[in-house]
């Protein structure tokens, strides 16, 4: 019987799905690292605030307070940049995930078509075998019928 006509398309779709899957994993890793960076920045900020609080209890010059304020503003900027990186990484991850899911659905549809094709081929082969068997039996009956007379 004829081979599955879309076999090459299925093979290419499976490869594309695997490639997209790797892209999803990579994008997820980027997102996780961005979140980790934000956690590090938050911990650093909290440590600086704790140190400033200790220093303020003992009294500090205005220049040191200004420097601490400048540092906190810089840290706030870094935190905002980190959040923007998280948002961008998350958007990229989701876009890649959606592309992979769409390709996976395409692969599933092609596999379903392949399974239907294989079922049709199996039915056709069984019909051919049955026809051949019936013809053989018919010939045997014709040969045996001619000997008995």
mmCIF file of N, CA and C in Angstrom:
data_model
loop_
_atom_site.group_PDB
_atom_site.id
_atom_site.type_symbol
_atom_site.label_atom_id
_atom_site.label_comp_id
_atom_site.label_asym_id
_atom_site.label_seq_id
_atom_site.Cartn_x
_atom_site.Cartn_y
_atom_site.Cartn_z
ATOM 1 N N UNK A 1 0.841 -1.180 0.000
ATOM 2 C CA UNK A 1 0.000 0.000 0.000
ATOM 3 C C UNK A 1 0.890 1.248 0.000
ATOM 4 N N UNK A 2 0.228 2.365 -0.233
ATOM 5 C CA UNK A 2 0.954 3.635 -0.299
ATOM 6 C C UNK A 2 1.419 4.055 1.094
ATOM 7 N N UNK A 3 2.614 4.621 1.176
ATOM 8 C CA UNK A 3 3.071 5.133 2.477
ATOM 9 C C UNK A 3 2.285 6.394 2.843
ATOM 10 N N UNK A 4 2.392 6.787 4.086
ATOM 11 C CA UNK A 4 1.706 7.985 4.574
ATOM 12 C C UNK A 4 2.240 9.192 3.821
ATOM 13 N N UNK A 5 1.353 9.887 3.131
ATOM 14 C CA UNK A 5 1.762 10.985 2.253
ATOM 15 C C UNK A 5 2.380 12.157 3.013
ATOM 16 N N UNK A 6 1.983 12.347 4.255
ATOM 17 C CA UNK A 6 2.469 13.486 5.034
ATOM 18 C C UNK A 6 3.580 13.100 6.013
ATOM 19 N N UNK A 7 4.236 11.980 5.748
ATOM 20 C CA UNK A 7 5.285 11.504 6.658
ATOM 21 C C UNK A 7 6.404 12.528 6.802
ATOM 22 N N UNK A 8 6.825 13.119 5.709
ATOM 23 C CA UNK A 8 7.910 14.111 5.756
ATOM 24 C C UNK A 8 7.461 15.361 6.501
ATOM 25 N N UNK A 9 6.216 15.764 6.281
ATOM 26 C CA UNK A 9 5.672 16.931 6.991
ATOM 27 C C UNK A 9 5.644 16.643 8.488
ATOM 28 N N UNK A 10 5.216 15.443 8.867
ATOM 29 C CA UNK A 10 5.197 15.053 10.276
ATOM 30 C C UNK A 10 6.596 15.072 10.866
ATOM 31 N N UNK A 11 7.547 14.526 10.133
ATOM 32 C CA UNK A 11 8.932 14.500 10.615
ATOM 33 C C UNK A 11 9.458 15.921 10.838
ATOM 34 N N UNK A 12 9.198 16.805 9.891
ATOM 35 C CA UNK A 12 9.645 18.191 10.034
ATOM 36 C C UNK A 12 8.932 18.886 11.187
ATOM 37 N N UNK A 13 7.666 18.612 11.362
ATOM 38 C CA UNK A 13 6.910 19.217 12.464
ATOM 39 C C UNK A 13 7.456 18.732 13.808
ATOM 40 N N UNK A 14 7.814 17.456 13.887
ATOM 41 C CA UNK A 14 8.386 16.926 15.128
ATOM 42 C C UNK A 14 9.727 17.596 15.434
ATOM 43 N N UNK A 15 10.545 17.775 14.412
ATOM 44 C CA UNK A 15 11.839 18.451 14.619
ATOM 45 C C UNK A 15 11.631 19.890 15.066
ATOM 46 N N UNK A 16 10.698 20.564 14.412
ATOM 47 C CA UNK A 16 10.406 21.958 14.774
ATOM 48 C C UNK A 16 9.893 22.031 16.215
ATOM 49 N N UNK A 17 9.067 21.093 16.592
ATOM 50 C CA UNK A 17 8.548 21.061 17.956
ATOM 51 C C UNK A 17 9.679 20.875 18.963
ATOM 52 N N UNK A 18 10.618 19.997 18.640
ATOM 53 C CA UNK A 18 11.772 19.776 19.528
ATOM 54 C C UNK A 18 12.611 21.050 19.648
ATOM 55 N N UNK A 19 12.807 21.732 18.529
ATOM 56 C CA UNK A 19 13.574 22.982 18.538
ATOM 57 C C UNK A 19 12.851 24.044 19.363
ATOM 58 N N UNK A 20 11.548 24.146 19.160
ATOM 59 C CA UNK A 20 10.770 25.123 19.924
ATOM 60 C C UNK A 20 10.774 24.774 21.414
ATOM 61 N N UNK A 21 10.768 23.491 21.716
ATOM 62 C CA UNK A 21 10.805 23.057 23.108
ATOM 63 C C UNK A 21 12.099 23.516 23.782
ATOM 64 N N UNK A 22 13.206 23.376 23.072
ATOM 65 C CA UNK A 22 14.480 23.843 23.621
ATOM 66 C C UNK A 22 14.436 25.360 23.839
ATOM 67 N N UNK A 23 13.816 26.078 22.917
ATOM 68 C CA UNK A 23 13.676 27.529 23.063
ATOM 69 C C UNK A 23 12.836 27.896 24.270
ATOM 70 N N UNK A 24 11.792 27.127 24.523
ATOM 71 C CA UNK A 24 10.944 27.367 25.700
ATOM 72 C C UNK A 24 11.762 27.155 26.972
ATOM 73 N N UNK A 25 12.530 26.086 27.009
ATOM 74 C CA UNK A 25 13.356 25.798 28.192
ATOM 75 C C UNK A 25 14.381 26.901 28.422
ATOM 76 N N UNK A 26 14.984 27.370 27.347
ATOM 77 C CA UNK A 26 15.977 28.442 27.462
ATOM 78 C C UNK A 26 15.315 29.722 27.970
ATOM 79 N N UNK A 27 14.184 30.084 27.383
ATOM 80 C CA UNK A 27 13.482 31.302 27.796
ATOM 81 C C UNK A 27 13.033 31.206 29.254
ATOM 82 N N UNK A 28 12.629 30.029 29.678
ATOM 83 C CA UNK A 28 12.234 29.841 31.076
ATOM 84 C C UNK A 28 13.437 30.046 31.993
ATOM 85 N N UNK A 29 14.585 29.541 31.571
ATOM 86 C CA UNK A 29 15.808 29.734 32.353
ATOM 87 C C UNK A 29 16.180 31.205 32.462
ATOM 88 N N UNK A 30 16.025 31.940 31.360
ATOM 89 C CA UNK A 30 16.306 33.380 31.382
ATOM 90 C C UNK A 30 15.375 34.070 32.368
ATOM 91 N N UNK A 31 14.112 33.701 32.336
ATOM 92 C CA UNK A 31 13.131 34.287 33.261
ATOM 93 C C UNK A 31 13.493 33.966 34.715
ATOM 94 N N UNK A 32 13.874 32.734 34.986
ATOM 95 C CA UNK A 32 14.252 32.349 36.348
ATOM 96 C C UNK A 32 15.489 33.114 36.818
ATOM 97 N N UNK A 33 16.464 33.274 35.929
ATOM 98 C CA UNK A 33 17.663 34.033 36.301
ATOM 99 C C UNK A 33 17.325 35.500 36.563
ATOM 100 N N UNK A 34 16.420 36.050 35.784
ATOM 101 C CA UNK A 34 16.004 37.444 36.002
ATOM 102 C C UNK A 34 15.322 37.589 37.362
ATOM 103 N N UNK A 35 14.501 36.628 37.708
ATOM 104 C CA UNK A 35 13.857 36.657 39.029
ATOM 105 C C UNK A 35 14.898 36.515 40.138
ATOM 106 N N UNK A 36 15.890 35.655 39.911
ATOM 107 C CA UNK A 36 16.962 35.486 40.893
ATOM 108 C C UNK A 36 17.736 36.773 41.089
ATOM 109 N N UNK A 37 17.974 37.485 40.001
ATOM 110 C CA UNK A 37 18.678 38.777 40.092
ATOM 111 C C UNK A 37 17.861 39.761 40.923
ATOM 112 N N UNK A 38 16.552 39.771 40.736
ATOM 113 C CA UNK A 38 15.709 40.675 41.511
ATOM 114 C C UNK A 38 15.759 40.313 43.002
ATOM 115 N N UNK A 39 15.762 39.059 43.307
ATOM 116 C CA UNK A 39 15.851 38.618 44.708
ATOM 117 C C UNK A 39 17.182 39.064 45.314
ATOM 118 N N UNK A 40 18.260 38.933 44.539
ATOM 119 C CA UNK A 40 19.573 39.376 45.020
ATOM 120 C C UNK A 40 19.569 40.886 45.298
ATOM 121 N N UNK A 41 18.990 41.633 44.374
ATOM 122 C CA UNK A 41 18.936 43.092 44.553
ATOM 123 C C UNK A 41 18.102 43.461 45.766
ATOM 124 N N UNK A 42 17.003 42.775 45.979
ATOM 125 C CA UNK A 42 16.154 43.057 47.136
ATOM 126 C C UNK A 42 16.900 42.741 48.433
ATOM 127 N N UNK A 43 17.638 41.639 48.440
ATOM 128 C CA UNK A 43 18.410 41.279 49.631
ATOM 129 C C UNK A 43 19.494 42.318 49.904
ATOM 130 N N UNK A 44 20.155 42.777 48.852
ATOM 131 C CA UNK A 44 21.189 43.802 48.993
ATOM 132 C C UNK A 44 20.586 45.107 49.515
ATOM 133 N N UNK A 45 19.451 45.486 48.949
ATOM 134 C CA UNK A 45 18.768 46.702 49.399
ATOM 135 C C UNK A 45 18.385 46.592 50.873
ATOM 136 N N UNK A 46 17.821 45.458 51.250
ATOM 137 C CA UNK A 46 17.412 45.262 52.645
ATOM 138 C C UNK A 46 18.610 45.309 53.589
ATOM 139 N N UNK A 47 19.735 44.738 53.150
ATOM 140 C CA UNK A 47 20.941 44.778 53.985
ATOM 141 C C UNK A 47 21.437 46.213 54.142
ATOM 142 N N UNK A 48 21.404 46.999 53.087
ATOM 143 C CA UNK A 48 21.839 48.402 53.169
ATOM 144 C C UNK A 48 20.907 49.212 54.061
ATOM 145 N N UNK A 49 19.619 48.929 53.986
ATOM 146 C CA UNK A 49 18.658 49.637 54.843
ATOM 147 C C UNK A 49 18.912 49.291 56.306
ATOM 148 N N UNK A 50 19.182 48.019 56.575
ATOM 149 C CA UNK A 50 19.458 47.600 57.949
ATOM 150 C C UNK A 50 20.724 48.274 58.472
ATOM 151 N N UNK A 51 21.766 48.333 57.641
ATOM 152 C CA UNK A 51 23.000 49.008 58.058
ATOM 153 C C UNK A 51 22.767 50.501 58.282
ATOM 154 N N UNK A 52 21.992 51.121 57.418
ATOM 155 C CA UNK A 52 21.694 52.540 57.563
ATOM 156 C C UNK A 52 20.926 52.790 58.853
ATOM 157 N N UNK A 53 19.991 51.909 59.164
ATOM 158 C CA UNK A 53 19.215 52.066 60.395
ATOM 159 C C UNK A 53 20.137 52.003 61.620
ATOM 160 N N UNK A 54 21.093 51.074 61.596
ATOM 161 C CA UNK A 54 22.044 50.979 62.704
ATOM 162 C C UNK A 54 22.898 52.243 62.802
ATOM 163 N N UNK A 55 23.350 52.724 61.644
ATOM 164 C CA UNK A 55 24.183 53.930 61.616
ATOM 165 C C UNK A 55 23.408 55.150 62.102
ATOM 166 N N UNK A 56 22.137 55.230 61.718
ATOM 167 C CA UNK A 56 21.329 56.391 62.096
ATOM 168 C C UNK A 56 21.091 56.437 63.613
ATOM 169 N N UNK A 57 21.029 55.279 64.235
ATOM 170 C CA UNK A 57 20.831 55.239 65.690
ATOM 171 C C UNK A 57 22.017 55.883 66.412
ATOM 172 N N UNK A 58 23.180 55.678 65.838
ATOM 173 C CA UNK A 58 24.388 56.217 66.468
ATOM 174 C C UNK A 58 24.686 57.644 66.028
ATOM 175 N N UNK A 59 23.971 58.113 65.027
ATOM 176 C CA UNK A 59 24.209 59.460 64.526
ATOM 177 C C UNK A 59 25.234 59.429 63.400
ATOM 178 N N UNK A 60 24.906 60.052 62.287
ATOM 179 C CA UNK A 60 25.787 60.086 61.125
ATOM 180 C C UNK A 60 25.743 61.486 60.515
ATOM 181 N N UNK A 61 26.797 61.855 59.843
ATOM 182 C CA UNK A 61 26.803 63.171 59.192
ATOM 183 C C UNK A 61 25.822 63.207 58.006
ATOM 184 N N UNK A 62 25.421 64.402 57.638
ATOM 185 C CA UNK A 62 24.454 64.590 56.550
ATOM 186 C C UNK A 62 24.990 64.046 55.236
ATOM 187 N N UNK A 63 26.288 64.139 55.025
ATOM 188 C CA UNK A 63 26.867 63.643 53.768
ATOM 189 C C UNK A 63 26.671 62.136 53.638
ATOM 190 N N UNK A 64 26.759 61.442 54.742
ATOM 191 C CA UNK A 64 26.570 59.991 54.716
ATOM 192 C C UNK A 64 25.098 59.650 54.451
ATOM 193 N N UNK A 65 24.198 60.458 54.995
ATOM 194 C CA UNK A 65 22.770 60.242 54.753
ATOM 195 C C UNK A 65 22.459 60.497 53.270
ATOM 196 N N UNK A 66 23.058 61.582 52.712
ATOM 197 C CA UNK A 66 22.859 61.871 51.284
ATOM 198 C C UNK A 66 23.392 60.719 50.427
ATOM 199 N N UNK A 67 24.542 60.200 50.799
ATOM 200 C CA UNK A 67 25.134 59.076 50.045
ATOM 201 C C UNK A 67 24.232 57.839 50.137
ATOM 202 N N UNK A 68 23.689 57.590 51.316
ATOM 203 C CA UNK A 68 22.782 56.447 51.494
ATOM 204 C C UNK A 68 21.515 56.645 50.661
ATOM 205 N N UNK A 69 21.027 57.867 50.622
ATOM 206 C CA UNK A 69 19.833 58.171 49.824
ATOM 207 C C UNK A 69 20.127 57.967 48.333
ATOM 208 N N UNK A 70 21.286 58.433 47.892
ATOM 209 C CA UNK A 70 21.676 58.253 46.496
ATOM 210 C C UNK A 70 21.786 56.761 46.169
ATOM 211 N N UNK A 71 22.364 55.996 47.073
ATOM 212 C CA UNK A 71 22.499 54.549 46.880
ATOM 213 C C UNK A 71 21.122 53.889 46.788
ATOM 214 N N UNK A 72 20.195 54.313 47.651
ATOM 215 C CA UNK A 72 18.853 53.736 47.619
ATOM 216 C C UNK A 72 18.138 54.070 46.315
ATOM 217 N N UNK A 73 18.362 55.284 45.814
ATOM 218 C CA UNK A 73 17.756 55.655 44.535
ATOM 219 C C UNK A 73 18.340 54.809 43.399
ATOM 220 N N UNK A 74 19.630 54.590 43.454
ATOM 221 C CA UNK A 74 20.271 53.750 42.435
ATOM 222 C C UNK A 74 19.739 52.321 42.525
ATOM 223 N N UNK A 75 19.576 51.834 43.759
ATOM 224 C CA UNK A 75 19.048 50.482 43.932
ATOM 225 C C UNK A 75 17.604 50.394 43.444
ATOM 226 N N UNK A 76 16.839 51.436 43.660
ATOM 227 C CA UNK A 76 15.464 51.461 43.167
ATOM 228 C C UNK A 76 15.457 51.390 41.643
ATOM 229 N N UNK A 77 16.355 52.123 41.031
ATOM 230 C CA UNK A 77 16.482 52.057 39.565
ATOM 231 C C UNK A 77 16.856 50.672 39.092
ATOM 232 N N UNK A 78 17.773 50.038 39.795
ATOM 233 C CA UNK A 78 18.175 48.672 39.437
ATOM 234 C C UNK A 78 17.014 47.699 39.621
ATOM 235 N N UNK A 79 16.242 47.907 40.696
ATOM 236 C CA UNK A 79 15.077 47.039 40.941
ATOM 237 C C UNK A 79 14.048 47.210 39.824
ATOM 238 N N UNK A 80 13.855 48.435 39.375
ATOM 239 C CA UNK A 80 12.912 48.674 38.279
ATOM 240 C C UNK A 80 13.415 48.030 36.987
ATOM 241 N N UNK A 81 14.702 48.144 36.749
ATOM 242 C CA UNK A 81 15.293 47.504 35.566
ATOM 243 C C UNK A 81 15.168 45.984 35.659
ATOM 244 N N UNK A 82 15.379 45.463 36.875
ATOM 245 C CA UNK A 82 15.247 44.016 37.079
ATOM 246 C C UNK A 82 13.808 43.577 36.828
ATOM 247 N N UNK A 83 12.843 44.377 37.285
ATOM 248 C CA UNK A 83 11.433 44.034 37.053
ATOM 249 C C UNK A 83 11.110 44.093 35.558
ATOM 250 N N UNK A 84 11.663 45.078 34.871
ATOM 251 C CA UNK A 84 11.452 45.170 33.416
ATOM 252 C C UNK A 84 12.059 43.948 32.713
ATOM 253 N N UNK A 85 13.227 43.508 33.186
ATOM 254 C CA UNK A 85 13.862 42.315 32.609
ATOM 255 C C UNK A 85 13.007 41.083 32.875
ATOM 256 N N UNK A 86 12.439 41.000 34.071
ATOM 257 C CA UNK A 86 11.557 39.873 34.402
ATOM 258 C C UNK A 86 10.345 39.882 33.481
ATOM 259 N N UNK A 87 9.738 41.057 33.327
ATOM 260 C CA UNK A 87 8.549 41.154 32.479
ATOM 261 C C UNK A 87 8.858 40.784 31.031
ATOM 262 N N UNK A 88 9.979 41.263 30.521
ATOM 263 C CA UNK A 88 10.372 40.943 29.138
ATOM 264 C C UNK A 88 10.662 39.451 28.990
ATOM 265 N N UNK A 89 11.380 38.893 29.966
ATOM 266 C CA UNK A 89 11.709 37.466 29.910
ATOM 267 C C UNK A 89 10.441 36.616 30.005
ATOM 268 N N UNK A 90 9.507 37.041 30.844
ATOM 269 C CA UNK A 90 8.253 36.297 30.983
ATOM 270 C C UNK A 90 7.455 36.355 29.682
ATOM 271 N N UNK A 91 7.403 37.535 29.072
ATOM 272 C CA UNK A 91 6.689 37.669 27.805
ATOM 273 C C UNK A 91 7.323 36.793 26.724
ATOM 274 N N UNK A 92 8.639 36.767 26.679
ATOM 275 C CA UNK A 92 9.347 35.938 25.698
ATOM 276 C C UNK A 92 9.077 34.458 25.957
ATOM 277 N N UNK A 93 9.125 34.077 27.218
ATOM 278 C CA UNK A 93 8.857 32.681 27.593
ATOM 279 C C UNK A 93 7.448 32.280 27.169
ATOM 280 N N UNK A 94 6.471 33.133 27.461
ATOM 281 C CA UNK A 94 5.088 32.826 27.113
ATOM 282 C C UNK A 94 4.898 32.757 25.596
ATOM 283 N N UNK A 95 5.539 33.660 24.871
ATOM 284 C CA UNK A 95 5.431 33.636 23.404
ATOM 285 C C UNK A 95 6.006 32.333 22.842
ATOM 286 N N UNK A 96 7.163 31.951 23.354
ATOM 287 C CA UNK A 96 7.776 30.702 22.890
ATOM 288 C C UNK A 96 6.935 29.494 23.294
ATOM 289 N N UNK A 97 6.375 29.546 24.488
ATOM 290 C CA UNK A 97 5.521 28.456 24.957
ATOM 291 C C UNK A 97 4.293 28.318 24.059
ATOM 292 N N UNK A 98 3.670 29.440 23.718
ATOM 293 C CA UNK A 98 2.493 29.395 22.848
ATOM 294 C C UNK A 98 2.847 28.861 21.460
ATOM 295 N N UNK A 99 3.995 29.260 20.936
ATOM 296 C CA UNK A 99 4.428 28.759 19.625
ATOM 297 C C UNK A 99 4.666 27.250 19.691
ATOM 298 N N UNK A 100 5.285 26.790 20.781
ATOM 299 C CA UNK A 100 5.539 25.353 20.937
ATOM 300 C C UNK A 100 4.228 24.584 21.064
ATOM 301 N N UNK A 101 3.281 25.127 21.853
ATOM 302 C CA UNK A 101 1.989 24.451 22.018
ATOM 303 C C UNK A 101 1.254 24.345 20.683
ATOM 304 N N UNK A 102 1.311 25.397 19.885
ATOM 305 C CA UNK A 102 0.667 25.361 18.574
ATOM 306 C C UNK A 102 1.313 24.292 17.697
ATOM 307 N N UNK A 103 2.634 24.207 17.735
ATOM 308 C CA UNK A 103 3.334 23.193 16.930
ATOM 309 C C UNK A 103 3.035 21.793 17.456
ATOM 310 N N UNK A 104 2.935 21.645 18.766
ATOM 311 C CA UNK A 104 2.588 20.342 19.347
ATOM 312 C C UNK A 104 1.197 19.906 18.896
ATOM 313 N N UNK A 105 0.264 20.855 18.844
ATOM 314 C CA UNK A 105 -1.080 20.527 18.361
ATOM 315 C C UNK A 105 -1.031 20.095 16.895
ATOM 316 N N UNK A 106 -0.186 20.730 16.118
ATOM 317 C CA UNK A 106 -0.019 20.362 14.711
ATOM 318 C C UNK A 106 0.560 18.946 14.604
ATOM 319 N N UNK A 107 1.547 18.651 15.432
ATOM 320 C CA UNK A 107 2.146 17.307 15.435
ATOM 321 C C UNK A 107 1.094 16.270 15.824
ATOM 322 N N UNK A 108 0.289 16.574 16.837
ATOM 323 C CA UNK A 108 -0.753 15.633 17.263
ATOM 324 C C UNK A 108 -1.749 15.383 16.135
ATOM 325 N N UNK A 109 -2.115 16.448 15.429
ATOM 326 C CA UNK A 109 -3.054 16.295 14.315
ATOM 327 C C UNK A 109 -2.441 15.429 13.213
ATOM 328 N N UNK A 110 -1.175 15.653 12.911
ATOM 329 C CA UNK A 110 -0.506 14.847 11.885
ATOM 330 C C UNK A 110 -0.370 13.393 12.329
ATOM 331 N N UNK A 111 -0.111 13.176 13.600
ATOM 332 C CA UNK A 111 -0.016 11.796 14.107
ATOM 333 C C UNK A 111 -1.370 11.095 14.025
ATOM 334 N N UNK A 112 -2.425 11.854 14.282
ATOM 335 C CA UNK A 112 -3.762 11.287 14.162
ATOM 336 C C UNK A 112 -4.038 10.890 12.715
ATOM 337 N N UNK A 113 -3.663 11.759 11.779
ATOM 338 C CA UNK A 113 -3.822 11.423 10.360
ATOM 339 C C UNK A 113 -3.003 10.190 9.994
ATOM 340 N N UNK A 114 -1.795 10.109 10.544
ATOM 341 C CA UNK A 114 -0.945 8.950 10.278
ATOM 342 C C UNK A 114 -1.590 7.678 10.822
ATOM 343 N N UNK A 115 -2.137 7.763 12.026
ATOM 344 C CA UNK A 115 -2.787 6.590 12.622
ATOM 345 C C UNK A 115 -3.999 6.164 11.789
ATOM 346 N N UNK A 116 -4.761 7.136 11.324
ATOM 347 C CA UNK A 116 -5.907 6.804 10.462
ATOM 348 C C UNK A 116 -5.438 6.149 9.174
ATOM 349 N N UNK A 117 -4.366 6.677 8.607
ATOM 350 C CA UNK A 117 -3.813 6.095 7.379
ATOM 351 C C UNK A 117 -3.391 4.647 7.630
ATOM 352 N N UNK A 118 -2.696 4.423 8.746
ATOM 353 C CA UNK A 118 -2.235 3.069 9.054
ATOM 354 C C UNK A 118 -3.419 2.126 9.263
ATOM 355 N N UNK A 119 -4.488 2.639 9.878
ATOM 356 C CA UNK A 119 -5.678 1.814 10.072
ATOM 357 C C UNK A 119 -6.317 1.470 8.725
ATOM 358 N N UNK A 120 -6.369 2.453 7.824
ATOM 359 C CA UNK A 120 -6.921 2.193 6.489
ATOM 360 C C UNK A 120 -6.079 1.184 5.728
ATOM 361 N N UNK A 121 -4.764 1.308 5.852
ATOM 362 C CA UNK A 121 -3.862 0.359 5.190
ATOM 363 C C UNK A 121 -4.077 -1.043 5.755
ATOM 364 N N UNK A 122 -4.213 -1.140 7.060
ATOM 365 C CA UNK A 122 -4.421 -2.452 7.683
ATOM 366 C C UNK A 122 -5.739 -3.067 7.209
ATOM 367 N N UNK A 123 -6.781 -2.258 7.113
ATOM 368 C CA UNK A 123 -8.071 -2.759 6.634
ATOM 369 C C UNK A 123 -7.948 -3.226 5.185
ATOM 370 N N UNK A 124 -7.292 -2.420 4.377
ATOM 371 C CA UNK A 124 -7.116 -2.787 2.970
ATOM 372 C C UNK A 124 -6.313 -4.077 2.844
ATOM 373 N N UNK A 125 -5.274 -4.239 3.665
ATOM 374 C CA UNK A 125 -4.460 -5.458 3.617
ATOM 375 C C UNK A 125 -5.282 -6.668 4.055
ATOM 376 N N UNK A 126 -6.113 -6.491 5.082
ATOM 377 C CA UNK A 126 -6.966 -7.603 5.518
ATOM 378 C C UNK A 126 -7.962 -7.982 4.422
ATOM 379 N N UNK A 127 -8.485 -6.992 3.718
ATOM 380 C CA UNK A 127 -9.416 -7.274 2.622
ATOM 381 C C UNK A 127 -8.719 -8.045 1.499
ATOM 382 N N UNK A 128 -7.503 -7.642 1.180
ATOM 383 C CA UNK A 128 -6.743 -8.337 0.133
ATOM 384 C C UNK A 128 -6.477 -9.776 0.562
ATOM 385 N N UNK A 129 -6.057 -9.956 1.815
ATOM 386 C CA UNK A 129 -5.790 -11.306 2.320
ATOM 387 C C UNK A 129 -7.069 -12.144 2.297
ATOM 388 N N UNK A 130 -8.190 -11.534 2.685
ATOM 389 C CA UNK A 130 -9.459 -12.263 2.688
ATOM 390 C C UNK A 130 -9.863 -12.644 1.261
ATOM 391 N N UNK A 131 -9.668 -11.708 0.326
ATOM 392 C CA UNK A 131 -10.003 -11.973 -1.067
ATOM 393 C C UNK A 131 -9.129 -13.104 -1.604
ATOM 394 N N UNK A 132 -7.837 -13.061 -1.286
ATOM 395 C CA UNK A 132 -6.933 -14.109 -1.743
ATOM 396 C C UNK A 132 -7.321 -15.456 -1.135
ATOM 397 N N UNK A 133 -7.695 -15.443 0.116
ATOM 398 C CA UNK A 133 -8.106 -16.675 0.787
ATOM 399 C C UNK A 133 -9.390 -17.215 0.147
ATOM 400 N N UNK A 134 -10.343 -16.310 -0.088
ATOM 401 C CA UNK A 134 -11.606 -16.730 -0.707
ATOM 402 C C UNK A 134 -11.371 -17.310 -2.097
ATOM 403 N N UNK A 135 -10.469 -16.689 -2.881
ATOM 404 C CA UNK A 135 -10.161 -17.196 -4.212
ATOM 405 C C UNK A 135 -9.501 -18.567 -4.134
ATOM 406 N N UNK A 136 -8.616 -18.748 -3.158
ATOM 407 C CA UNK A 136 -7.952 -20.038 -2.982
ATOM 408 C C UNK A 136 -8.970 -21.114 -2.621
ATOM 409 N N UNK A 137 -9.860 -20.780 -1.703
ATOM 410 C CA UNK A 137 -10.898 -21.742 -1.307
ATOM 411 C C UNK A 137 -11.786 -22.068 -2.503
ATOM 412 N N UNK A 138 -12.138 -21.050 -3.269
ATOM 413 C CA UNK A 138 -12.980 -21.258 -4.454
ATOM 414 C C UNK A 138 -12.288 -22.183 -5.451
ATOM 415 N N UNK A 139 -11.007 -21.974 -5.683
ATOM 416 C CA UNK A 139 -10.262 -22.844 -6.600
ATOM 417 C C UNK A 139 -10.203 -24.276 -6.071
ATOM 418 N N UNK A 140 -9.994 -24.402 -4.764
ATOM 419 C CA UNK A 140 -9.935 -25.747 -4.176
ATOM 420 C C UNK A 140 -11.279 -26.459 -4.336
ATOM 421 N N UNK A 141 -12.364 -25.713 -4.156
ATOM 422 C CA UNK A 141 -13.686 -26.321 -4.317
ATOM 423 C C UNK A 141 -13.924 -26.715 -5.764
ATOM 424 N N UNK A 142 -13.447 -25.887 -6.674
ATOM 425 C CA UNK A 142 -13.619 -26.211 -8.094
ATOM 426 C C UNK A 142 -12.800 -27.441 -8.450
ATOM 427 N N UNK A 143 -11.588 -27.538 -7.918
ATOM 428 C CA UNK A 143 -10.747 -28.691 -8.212
ATOM 429 C C UNK A 143 -11.321 -29.943 -7.572
ATOM 430 N N UNK A 144 -11.780 -29.869 -6.355
ATOM 431 C CA UNK A 144 -12.352 -31.033 -5.674
ATOM 432 C C UNK A 144 -13.690 -31.419 -6.289
ATOM 433 N N UNK A 145 -14.440 -30.461 -6.740
ATOM 434 C CA UNK A 145 -15.730 -30.753 -7.382
ATOM 435 C C UNK A 145 -15.542 -31.501 -8.677
ATOM 436 N N UNK A 146 -14.497 -31.207 -9.415
ATOM 437 C CA UNK A 146 -14.247 -31.883 -10.701
ATOM 438 C C UNK A 146 -13.774 -33.316 -10.479
ATOM 439 N N UNK A 147 -13.119 -33.647 -9.413
ATOM 440 C CA UNK A 147 -12.618 -35.018 -9.160
ATOM 441 C C UNK A 147 -13.750 -35.930 -8.717
ATOM 442 N N UNK A 148 -14.700 -35.438 -7.968
ATOM 443 C CA UNK A 148 -15.785 -36.273 -7.439
ATOM 444 C C UNK A 148 -16.729 -36.719 -8.540
ATOM 445 N N UNK A 149 -16.890 -36.021 -9.556
ATOM 446 C CA UNK A 149 -17.850 -36.372 -10.609
ATOM 447 C C UNK A 149 -17.342 -37.448 -11.458
#
